[in-house]
Coordinates of C-alpha atoms in Angstrom, one line a residue:
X1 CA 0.0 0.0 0.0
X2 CA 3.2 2.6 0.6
X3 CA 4.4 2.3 -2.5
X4 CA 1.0 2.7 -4.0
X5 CA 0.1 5.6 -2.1
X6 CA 3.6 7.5 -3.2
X7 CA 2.6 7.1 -6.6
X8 CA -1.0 8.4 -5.8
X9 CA 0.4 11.0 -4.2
X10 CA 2.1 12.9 -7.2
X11 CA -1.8 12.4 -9.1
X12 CA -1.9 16.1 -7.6
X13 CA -0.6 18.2 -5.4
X14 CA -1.8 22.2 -5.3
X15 CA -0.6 23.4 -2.0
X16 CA -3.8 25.4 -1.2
X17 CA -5.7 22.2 -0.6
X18 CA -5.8 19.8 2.8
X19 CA -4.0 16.6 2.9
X20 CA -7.5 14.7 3.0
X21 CA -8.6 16.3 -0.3
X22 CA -5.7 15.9 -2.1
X23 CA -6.2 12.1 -1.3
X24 CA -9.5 12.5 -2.4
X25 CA -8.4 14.0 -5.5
X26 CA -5.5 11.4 -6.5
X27 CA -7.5 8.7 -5.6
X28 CA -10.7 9.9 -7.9
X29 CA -8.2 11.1 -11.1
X30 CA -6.6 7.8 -10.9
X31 CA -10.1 5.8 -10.7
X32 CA -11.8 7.9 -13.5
X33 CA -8.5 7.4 -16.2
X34 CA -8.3 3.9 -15.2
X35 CA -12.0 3.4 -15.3
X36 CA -11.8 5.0 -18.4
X37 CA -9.1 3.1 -19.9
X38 CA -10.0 -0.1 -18.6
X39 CA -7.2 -0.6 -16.8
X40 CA -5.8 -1.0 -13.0
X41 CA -5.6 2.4 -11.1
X42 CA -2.2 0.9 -10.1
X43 CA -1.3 1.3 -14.0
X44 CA -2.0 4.7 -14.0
X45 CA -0.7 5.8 -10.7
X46 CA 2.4 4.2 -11.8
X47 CA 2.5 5.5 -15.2
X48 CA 1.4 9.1 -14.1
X49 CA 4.7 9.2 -11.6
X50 CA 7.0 8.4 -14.5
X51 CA 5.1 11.7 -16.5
X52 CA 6.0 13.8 -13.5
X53 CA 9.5 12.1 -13.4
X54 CA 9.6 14.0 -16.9
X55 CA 9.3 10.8 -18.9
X56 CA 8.0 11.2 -22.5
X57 CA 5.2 9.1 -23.6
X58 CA 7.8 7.2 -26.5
X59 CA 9.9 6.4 -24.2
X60 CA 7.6 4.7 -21.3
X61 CA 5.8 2.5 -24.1
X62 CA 9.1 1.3 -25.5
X63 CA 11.4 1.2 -22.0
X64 CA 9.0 0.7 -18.9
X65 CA 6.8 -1.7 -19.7
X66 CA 7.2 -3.7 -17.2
X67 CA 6.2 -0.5 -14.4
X68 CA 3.1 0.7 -16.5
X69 CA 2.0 -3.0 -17.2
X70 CA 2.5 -3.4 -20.8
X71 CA 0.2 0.1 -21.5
X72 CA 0.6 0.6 -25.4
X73 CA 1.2 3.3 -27.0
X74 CA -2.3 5.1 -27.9
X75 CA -3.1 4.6 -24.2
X76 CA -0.7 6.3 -22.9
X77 CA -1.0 9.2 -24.8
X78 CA -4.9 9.3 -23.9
X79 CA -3.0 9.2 -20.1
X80 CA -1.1 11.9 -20.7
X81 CA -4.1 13.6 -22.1
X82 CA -6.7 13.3 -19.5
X83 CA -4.2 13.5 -16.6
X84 CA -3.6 17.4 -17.7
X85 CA -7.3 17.9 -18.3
X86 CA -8.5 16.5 -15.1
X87 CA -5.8 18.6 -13.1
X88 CA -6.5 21.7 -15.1
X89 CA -10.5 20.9 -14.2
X90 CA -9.4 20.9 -10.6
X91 CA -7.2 24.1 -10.1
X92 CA -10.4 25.9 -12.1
X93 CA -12.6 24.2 -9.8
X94 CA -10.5 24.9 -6.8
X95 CA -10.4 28.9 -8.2
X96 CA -14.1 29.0 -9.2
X97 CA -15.2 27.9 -5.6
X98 CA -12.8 30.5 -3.9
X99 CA -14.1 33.3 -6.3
X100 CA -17.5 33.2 -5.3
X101 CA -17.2 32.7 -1.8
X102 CA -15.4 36.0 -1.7
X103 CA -18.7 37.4 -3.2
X104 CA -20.9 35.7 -0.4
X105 CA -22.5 33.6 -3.1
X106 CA -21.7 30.0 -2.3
X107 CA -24.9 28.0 -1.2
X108 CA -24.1 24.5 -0.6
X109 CA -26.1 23.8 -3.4
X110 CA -23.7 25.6 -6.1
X111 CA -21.4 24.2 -4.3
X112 CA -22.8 20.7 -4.3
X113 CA -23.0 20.8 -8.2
X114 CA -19.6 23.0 -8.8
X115 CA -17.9 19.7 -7.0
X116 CA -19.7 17.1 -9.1
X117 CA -19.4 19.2 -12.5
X118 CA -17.2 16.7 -14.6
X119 CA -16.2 18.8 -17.6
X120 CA -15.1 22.1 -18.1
X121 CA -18.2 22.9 -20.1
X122 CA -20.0 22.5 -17.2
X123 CA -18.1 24.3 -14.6
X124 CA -17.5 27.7 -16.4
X125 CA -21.7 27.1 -17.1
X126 CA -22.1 26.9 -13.2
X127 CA -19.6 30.0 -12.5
X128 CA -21.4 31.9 -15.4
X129 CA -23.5 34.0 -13.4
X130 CA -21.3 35.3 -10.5
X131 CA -17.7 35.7 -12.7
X132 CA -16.5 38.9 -13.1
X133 CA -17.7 40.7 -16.2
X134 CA -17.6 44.4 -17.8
X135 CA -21.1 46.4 -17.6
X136 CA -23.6 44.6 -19.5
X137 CA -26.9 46.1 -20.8
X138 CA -28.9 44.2 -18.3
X139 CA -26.5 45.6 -15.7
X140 CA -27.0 48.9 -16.5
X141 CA -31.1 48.3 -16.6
X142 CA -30.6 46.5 -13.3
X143 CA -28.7 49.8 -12.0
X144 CA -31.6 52.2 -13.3
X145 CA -33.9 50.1 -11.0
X146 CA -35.8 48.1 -13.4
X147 CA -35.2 44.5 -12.1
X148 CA -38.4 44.5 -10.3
X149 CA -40.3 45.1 -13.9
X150 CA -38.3 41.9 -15.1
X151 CA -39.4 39.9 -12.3
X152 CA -43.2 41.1 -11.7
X153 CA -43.7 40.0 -15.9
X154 CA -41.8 37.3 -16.2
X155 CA -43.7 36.1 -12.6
X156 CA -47.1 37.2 -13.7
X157 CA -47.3 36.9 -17.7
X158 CA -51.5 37.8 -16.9
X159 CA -50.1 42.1 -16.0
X160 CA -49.7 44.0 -19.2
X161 CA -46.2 45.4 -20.1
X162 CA -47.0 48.7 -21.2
X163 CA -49.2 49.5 -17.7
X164 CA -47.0 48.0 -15.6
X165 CA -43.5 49.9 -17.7
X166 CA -44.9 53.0 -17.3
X167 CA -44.3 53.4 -13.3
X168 CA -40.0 52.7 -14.2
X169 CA -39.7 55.7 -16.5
X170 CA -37.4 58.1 -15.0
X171 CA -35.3 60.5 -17.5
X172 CA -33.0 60.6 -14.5
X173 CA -31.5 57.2 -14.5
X174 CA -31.7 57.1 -18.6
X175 CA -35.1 55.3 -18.8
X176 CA -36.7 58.0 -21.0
X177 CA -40.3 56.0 -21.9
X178 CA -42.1 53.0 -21.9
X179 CA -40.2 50.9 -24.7
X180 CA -37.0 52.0 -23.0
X181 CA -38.3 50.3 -19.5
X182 CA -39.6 47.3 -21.3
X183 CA -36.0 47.0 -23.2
X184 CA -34.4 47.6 -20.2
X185 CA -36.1 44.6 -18.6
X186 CA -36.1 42.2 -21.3
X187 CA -32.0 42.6 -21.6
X188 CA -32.0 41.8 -17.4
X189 CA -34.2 38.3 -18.6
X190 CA -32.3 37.6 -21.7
X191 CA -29.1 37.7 -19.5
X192 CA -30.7 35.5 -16.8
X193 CA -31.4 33.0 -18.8
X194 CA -28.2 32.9 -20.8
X195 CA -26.4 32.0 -17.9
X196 CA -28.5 29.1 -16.7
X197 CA -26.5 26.3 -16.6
X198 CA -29.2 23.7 -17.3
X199 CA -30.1 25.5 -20.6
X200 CA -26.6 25.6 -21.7
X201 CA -26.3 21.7 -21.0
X202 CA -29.7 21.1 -22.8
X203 CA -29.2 23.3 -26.0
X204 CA -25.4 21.4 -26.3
X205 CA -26.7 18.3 -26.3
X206 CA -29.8 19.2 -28.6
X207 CA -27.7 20.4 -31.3
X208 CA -24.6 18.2 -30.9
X209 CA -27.4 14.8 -31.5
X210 CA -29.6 16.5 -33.9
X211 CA -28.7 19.7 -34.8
X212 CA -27.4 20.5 -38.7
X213 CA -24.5 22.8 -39.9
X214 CA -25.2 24.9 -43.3
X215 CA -23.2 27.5 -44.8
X216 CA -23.8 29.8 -47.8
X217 CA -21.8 32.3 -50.1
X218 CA -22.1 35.9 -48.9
X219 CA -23.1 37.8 -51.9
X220 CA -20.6 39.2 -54.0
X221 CA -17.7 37.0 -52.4
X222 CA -17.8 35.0 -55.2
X223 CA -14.4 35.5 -56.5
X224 CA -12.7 36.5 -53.4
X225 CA -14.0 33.0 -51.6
X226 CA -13.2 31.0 -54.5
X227 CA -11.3 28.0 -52.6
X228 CA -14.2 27.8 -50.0
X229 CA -16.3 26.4 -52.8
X230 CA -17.1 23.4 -52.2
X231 CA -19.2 25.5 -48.7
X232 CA -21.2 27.8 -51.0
X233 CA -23.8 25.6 -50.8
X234 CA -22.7 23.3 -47.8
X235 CA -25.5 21.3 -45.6
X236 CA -24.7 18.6 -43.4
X237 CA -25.4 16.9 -39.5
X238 CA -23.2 18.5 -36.7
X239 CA -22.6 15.1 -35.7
X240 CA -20.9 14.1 -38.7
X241 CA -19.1 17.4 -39.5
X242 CA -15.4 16.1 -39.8
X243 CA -12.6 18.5 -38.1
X244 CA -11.2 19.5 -41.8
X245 CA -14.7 20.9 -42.6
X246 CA -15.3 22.4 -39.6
X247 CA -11.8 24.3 -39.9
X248 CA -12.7 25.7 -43.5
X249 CA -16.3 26.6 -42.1
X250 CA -14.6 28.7 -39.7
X251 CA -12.0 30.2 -41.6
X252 CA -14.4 31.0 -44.3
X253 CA -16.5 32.9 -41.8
X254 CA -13.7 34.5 -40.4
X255 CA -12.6 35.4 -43.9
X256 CA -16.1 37.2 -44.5
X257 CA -16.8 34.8 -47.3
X258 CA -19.1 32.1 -45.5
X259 CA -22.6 32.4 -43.2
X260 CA -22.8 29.8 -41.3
X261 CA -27.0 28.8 -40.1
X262 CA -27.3 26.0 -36.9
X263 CA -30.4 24.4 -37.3
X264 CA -32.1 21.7 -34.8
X265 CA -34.1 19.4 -36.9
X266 CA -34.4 19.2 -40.8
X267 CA -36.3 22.4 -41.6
X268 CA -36.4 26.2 -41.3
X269 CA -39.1 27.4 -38.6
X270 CA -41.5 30.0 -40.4
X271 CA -40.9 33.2 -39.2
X272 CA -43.9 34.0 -37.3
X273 CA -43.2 30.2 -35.2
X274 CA -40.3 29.7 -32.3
X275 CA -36.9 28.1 -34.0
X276 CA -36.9 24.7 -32.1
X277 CA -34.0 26.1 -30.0
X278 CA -36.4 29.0 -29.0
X279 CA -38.8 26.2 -27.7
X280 CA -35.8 24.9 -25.5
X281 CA -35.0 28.1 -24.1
X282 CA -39.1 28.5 -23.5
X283 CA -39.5 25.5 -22.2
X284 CA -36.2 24.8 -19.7
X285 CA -37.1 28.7 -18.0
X286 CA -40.8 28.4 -17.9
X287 CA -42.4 30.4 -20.5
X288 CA -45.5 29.5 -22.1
X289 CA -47.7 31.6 -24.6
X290 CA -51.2 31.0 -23.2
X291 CA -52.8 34.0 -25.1
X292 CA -52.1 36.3 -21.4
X293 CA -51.0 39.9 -21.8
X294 CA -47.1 39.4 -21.3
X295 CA -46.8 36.2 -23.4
X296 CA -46.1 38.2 -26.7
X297 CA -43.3 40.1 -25.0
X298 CA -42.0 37.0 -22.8
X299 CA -41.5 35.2 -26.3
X300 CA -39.6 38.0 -27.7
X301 CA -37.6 37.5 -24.9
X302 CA -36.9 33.9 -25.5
X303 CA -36.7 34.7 -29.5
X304 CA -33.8 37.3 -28.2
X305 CA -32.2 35.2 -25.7
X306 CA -31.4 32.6 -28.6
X307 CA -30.5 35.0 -31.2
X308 CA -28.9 37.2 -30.0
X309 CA -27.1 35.9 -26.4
X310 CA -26.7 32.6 -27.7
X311 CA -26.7 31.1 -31.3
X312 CA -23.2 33.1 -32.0
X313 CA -21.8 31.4 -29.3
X314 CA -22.9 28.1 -29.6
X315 CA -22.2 27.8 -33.2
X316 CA -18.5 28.9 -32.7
X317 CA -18.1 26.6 -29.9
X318 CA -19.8 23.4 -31.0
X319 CA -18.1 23.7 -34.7
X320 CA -14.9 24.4 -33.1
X321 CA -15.3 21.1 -30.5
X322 CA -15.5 19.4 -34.2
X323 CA -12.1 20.5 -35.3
X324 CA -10.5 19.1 -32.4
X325 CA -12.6 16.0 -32.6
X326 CA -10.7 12.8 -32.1
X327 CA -9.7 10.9 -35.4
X328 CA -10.2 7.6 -33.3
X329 CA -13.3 6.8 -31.3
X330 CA -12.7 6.1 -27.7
X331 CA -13.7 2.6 -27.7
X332 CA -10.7 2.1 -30.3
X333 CA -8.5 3.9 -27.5
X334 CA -9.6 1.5 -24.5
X335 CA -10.5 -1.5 -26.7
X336 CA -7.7 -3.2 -28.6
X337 CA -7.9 -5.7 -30.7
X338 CA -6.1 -9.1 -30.3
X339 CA -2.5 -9.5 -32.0
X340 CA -0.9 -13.1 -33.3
X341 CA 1.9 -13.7 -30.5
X342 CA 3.4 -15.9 -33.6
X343 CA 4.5 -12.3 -35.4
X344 CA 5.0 -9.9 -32.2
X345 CA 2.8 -7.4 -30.8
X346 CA 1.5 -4.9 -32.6
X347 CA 3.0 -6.5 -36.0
X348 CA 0.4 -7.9 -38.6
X349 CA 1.4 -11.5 -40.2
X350 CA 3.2 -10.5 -43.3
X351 CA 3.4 -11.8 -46.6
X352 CA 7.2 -12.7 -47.4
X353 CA 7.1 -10.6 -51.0
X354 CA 5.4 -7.9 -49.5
X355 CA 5.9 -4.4 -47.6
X356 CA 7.4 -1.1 -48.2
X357 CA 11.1 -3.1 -48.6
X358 CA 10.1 -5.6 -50.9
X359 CA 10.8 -3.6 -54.1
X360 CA 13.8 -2.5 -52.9
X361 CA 15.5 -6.0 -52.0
X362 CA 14.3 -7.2 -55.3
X363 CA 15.8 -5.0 -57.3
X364 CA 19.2 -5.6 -55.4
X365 CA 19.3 -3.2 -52.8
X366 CA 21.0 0.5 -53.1
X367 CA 23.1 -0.1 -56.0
X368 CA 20.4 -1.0 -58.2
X369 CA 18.5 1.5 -57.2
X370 CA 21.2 4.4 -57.3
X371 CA 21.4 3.2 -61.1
X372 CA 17.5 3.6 -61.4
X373 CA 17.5 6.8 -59.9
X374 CA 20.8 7.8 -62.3
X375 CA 18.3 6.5 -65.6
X376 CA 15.9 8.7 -64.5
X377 CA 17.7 11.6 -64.2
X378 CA 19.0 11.5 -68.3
X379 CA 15.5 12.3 -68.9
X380 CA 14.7 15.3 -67.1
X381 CA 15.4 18.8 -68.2
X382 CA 18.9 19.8 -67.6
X383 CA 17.9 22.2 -64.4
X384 CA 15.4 19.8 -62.6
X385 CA 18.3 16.6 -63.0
X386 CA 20.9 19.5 -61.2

């Protein structure tokens, strides 16, 4: 067990936390890799000291077998990988929790789900509402006292806007009439609900199942976007967008040349219905249109909440999770398949007139092939054959 727990010990070690948590921590890193991997917690403990030993992944596959248990190569790079995740996800955790208890914030419900929050995603979701952010329009409404407008309609959809607006308008504090008040508090809700962390988690894995990429020509880029052709008319699931596409989506975008639509579902709403998003957002805060006098305005809300707060977003960061989406699955990673112990590990049976030397030998190894080479040159033009 002493040797064990020295190699548990270097899972992770930021001084700020106890003795007991750190334990806590190693223990559960080591667990969720191994778990993960499908291999013994002792493997990765083991193999996780040799990283911090400075150890390069080549060189524990090929030279310390015997310490990590025979872990292949691919596996240990998916190590190395999720070892520096998991530790970055717990010095963000451990800074995210500190940050808002400084603010007075922490209920030991945040806290509760800021602790179990197993992605990064997740966390900076949680930590949404109370991190530190430059004046917002819904801040500035909340500052010329109309908070209480935002909560009395979006509490009571039966009061109508306009009546209940017209007891916030103060020229004073910048509110100068009705529409400004009713702005004022819709920017308060759309911010709200942008930062809900159960939305967030809900829209994600809408569009990531079922959602669809498309991307069009902006007009008159037609000569200046010529390369991004093949996206001028571009349509295809988010699911299956490969990380080449994705980059040239992105880049054509960037460039000006491409607009890029996310879509949930295989049709365009009409205009005068909720985008299926919109539903989502409806749905996950509360909003229903029941025909009552702030229904019409609570759905412009929700119809600004999605276009505006969070479509942008969401398309850059889903497309972009597709460029840096893994080549291999992770079953390939942790599942691999049985090798001949007749021809090695990790070598094929071969065919003795075949492979990448075969040519070679035949033709009677480098002499025979310097005079090929020499052949060849006599019949290129006299400055490629220089």
């Amino acid at each position: 067990m002493g040797a064990d727990q020295n190699a548990l010990s270097r899972l992770y070690c930021p001084a700020s936390f106890s003795y007991q948590w750190k334990c806590l921590t190693m223990q559960s890193i080591a667990a969720r890799i191994a778990s993960e991997l499908t291999v013994r917690p002792e493997q990765v403990a083991a193999t996780v000291a040799l990283l911090d030993e400075g150890a390069s992944v080549p060189f524990i596959a090929r030279y310390r077998k015997e310490v990590t248990g025979s872990l292949d190569d691919t596996q240990l790079r998916y190590l190395e990988e999720r070892l520096r995740y998991l530790r970055e996800l717990e010095d963000r955790r451990s800074a995210v929790l500190s940050s808002i208890a400084e603010q007075g914030k922490l209920s030991p419900e945040l806290e509760r789900d800021i602790r179990e929050a197993d992605t990064k995603t997740r966390l900076e979701d949680l930590y949404l509402p109370y991190k530190p952010k430059r004046r917002t329009k819904g801040q500035i409404a909340i500052e010329a006292g109309l908070e209480p407008l935002a909560d009395a309609l979006f509490d009571d959809p039966t009061l109508d806007p306009e009546q209940q607006a017209a007891a916030f308008v103060d020229a004073d504090k910048g509110v100068a009439d009705v529409k400004a008040a009713l702005d004022g508090a819709k920017y308060i809700l759309m911010e709200r609900f942008a930062e809900n962390a159960s939305l967030l988690e809900r829209l994600r894995s809408a569009l990531r199942e079922d959602g669809r990429v498309a991307s069009r020509l902006v007009a008159g880029k037609e000569q200046e976007g010529a390369k991004f052709a093949d996206y001028f008319e571009y349509d295809e699931p988010l699911k299956k967008v490969p990380s080449h596409r994705a980059l040239a989506i992105l880049r054509g975008r960037n460039e000006g040349v491409l607009s890029i639509a996310l879509e949930l579902g295989d049709a365009e709403p009409a205009p005068s219905s909720l985008h299926p998003c919109e539903g989502l957002v409806a749905e996950t805060v509360g909003i229903s249109n029941q025909g009552r006098a702030a229904d019409r305005w609570l759905n412009e809300v929700v119809r600004w909440t999605w276009r505006v707060k969070l479509l942008g977003h969401l398309e850059t960061e889903l497309l972009a999770s597709c460029a840096r989406r893994r080549r291999r699955s992770h079953s390939r990673v942790c599942q691999q398949p049985e090798r001949s112990a007749a021809v090695g590990p990790g070598r094929p049976a071969r065919h003795p007139g075949a492979g990448p030397g075969a040519a070679y030998r035949r033709q009677g190894g480098r002499g025979e092939c310097h005079r090929q080479a020499a052949g060849y040159r006599d019949h290129l033009p006299a400055c490629a054959a220089q």
